[in-house]
Amino acid sequence: NSGPTRLYENLDGNARPSLRLKLVGRPPNTSGIGARVRLRAGDVERVDEVRAGSNYVSQDPAEAHFGLGAARQADRIEIRWPSGRAT
C-alpha cells in the first residue's frame, strides 16, 4: 500500500509436494466458493476453504491448496459444499 511492489518466489530446491484442487460447482456458484476441503496425507490432516474477496487489494485463487509434508499423495479428500452436501 503506497510502497514498492515486491514479488516473493520460493527457490527452495527441496520443495515438498503440494496439491491444488479447483472445484467445479453448480450454477450460480460454479467455483465452489464457501466449500470446505479436508485432506489427509499420512499423519497430517489439513482443512482449507475456497474463498473469494477475502484480501485487501488482492484476490486468492478460487482453489484449495495443500502442502503434503513428507507424503507423496493424499490418502483422503472430503469436500463439504456450501449446500451442506459432502463428497
Short mmCIF file of C-alpha atoms in Angstrom, two decimals:
data_model
loop_
_atom_site.label_atom_id
_atom_site.label_comp_id
_atom_site.label_asym_id
_atom_site.label_seq_id
_atom_site.Cartn_x
_atom_site.Cartn_y
_atom_site.Cartn_z
CA ASN A 1 0.00 0.00 0.00
CA SER A 2 1.79 3.13 -1.28
CA GLY A 3 5.10 1.22 -1.22
CA PRO A 4 7.25 -0.57 -3.76
CA THR A 5 5.97 -3.73 -5.39
CA ARG A 6 7.54 -6.96 -4.14
CA LEU A 7 7.48 -10.41 -5.65
CA TYR A 8 8.33 -13.38 -3.44
CA GLU A 9 9.42 -16.63 -5.07
CA ASN A 10 10.20 -19.90 -3.33
CA LEU A 11 13.55 -21.03 -4.73
CA ASP A 12 13.97 -23.94 -2.30
CA GLY A 13 15.30 -26.90 -4.29
CA ASN A 14 13.90 -29.25 -1.64
CA ALA A 15 10.30 -28.09 -2.05
CA ARG A 16 7.75 -30.57 -0.72
CA PRO A 17 4.85 -31.91 -2.78
CA SER A 18 1.61 -29.97 -2.79
CA LEU A 19 -1.88 -30.41 -4.18
CA ARG A 20 -4.23 -27.79 -5.65
CA LEU A 21 -7.92 -28.51 -6.06
CA LYS A 22 -10.05 -26.35 -8.32
CA LEU A 23 -13.67 -27.19 -7.56
CA VAL A 24 -16.43 -27.15 -10.15
CA GLY A 25 -19.80 -26.37 -8.60
CA ARG A 26 -23.32 -25.91 -9.88
CA PRO A 27 -24.56 -22.51 -11.08
CA PRO A 28 -24.56 -19.87 -9.82
CA ASN A 29 -21.59 -20.92 -7.60
CA THR A 30 -19.52 -22.62 -10.29
CA SER A 31 -16.23 -22.08 -8.39
CA GLY A 32 -17.44 -23.75 -5.19
CA ILE A 33 -16.92 -20.59 -3.09
CA GLY A 34 -17.54 -21.44 0.55
CA ALA A 35 -16.73 -25.14 0.19
CA ARG A 36 -14.54 -26.64 2.95
CA VAL A 37 -11.98 -29.20 1.83
CA ARG A 38 -10.45 -31.64 4.33
CA LEU A 39 -7.34 -33.54 3.25
CA ARG A 40 -5.44 -36.34 4.95
CA ALA A 41 -1.92 -37.23 3.78
CA GLY A 42 -0.12 -39.70 6.01
CA ASP A 43 -0.47 -38.46 9.59
CA VAL A 44 -1.20 -34.87 8.51
CA GLU A 45 -4.74 -33.52 8.26
CA ARG A 46 -5.48 -30.10 6.82
CA VAL A 47 -8.60 -28.04 6.10
CA ASP A 48 -8.96 -25.20 3.61
CA GLU A 49 -11.92 -23.14 2.48
CA VAL A 50 -12.43 -21.86 -1.05
CA ARG A 51 -12.77 -18.09 -0.65
CA ALA A 52 -13.26 -15.00 -2.76
CA GLY A 53 -12.79 -11.35 -1.91
CA SER A 54 -11.01 -12.03 1.37
CA ASN A 55 -7.91 -9.89 0.85
CA TYR A 56 -7.17 -6.19 0.66
CA VAL A 57 -6.30 -5.12 -2.90
CA SER A 58 -5.68 -8.72 -3.97
CA GLN A 59 -7.51 -11.97 -4.61
CA ASP A 60 -6.93 -15.60 -3.65
CA PRO A 61 -7.27 -18.12 -6.45
CA ALA A 62 -10.62 -19.93 -6.18
CA GLU A 63 -8.98 -23.21 -5.23
CA ALA A 64 -7.84 -25.17 -2.20
CA HIS A 65 -4.06 -25.56 -1.85
CA PHE A 66 -2.40 -28.06 0.48
CA GLY A 67 1.19 -28.84 1.35
CA LEU A 68 1.57 -32.60 1.73
CA GLY A 69 4.57 -32.55 4.06
CA ALA A 70 6.58 -35.76 3.76
CA ALA A 71 3.69 -37.58 2.00
CA ARG A 72 3.78 -38.06 -1.77
CA GLN A 73 0.00 -38.13 -2.22
CA ALA A 74 -3.29 -37.53 -0.44
CA ASP A 75 -4.89 -40.51 1.30
CA ARG A 76 -8.35 -38.96 1.68
CA ILE A 77 -10.11 -35.82 0.45
CA GLU A 78 -13.54 -34.71 1.66
CA ILE A 79 -15.41 -31.71 0.25
CA ARG A 80 -18.27 -30.13 2.19
CA TRP A 81 -20.15 -27.93 -0.26
CA PRO A 82 -21.95 -24.73 0.83
CA SER A 83 -25.23 -26.66 0.47
CA GLY A 84 -24.06 -28.98 3.28
CA ARG A 85 -23.60 -31.95 0.95
CA ALA A 86 -20.33 -33.86 1.44
CA THR A 87 -18.39 -35.75 -1.23
#
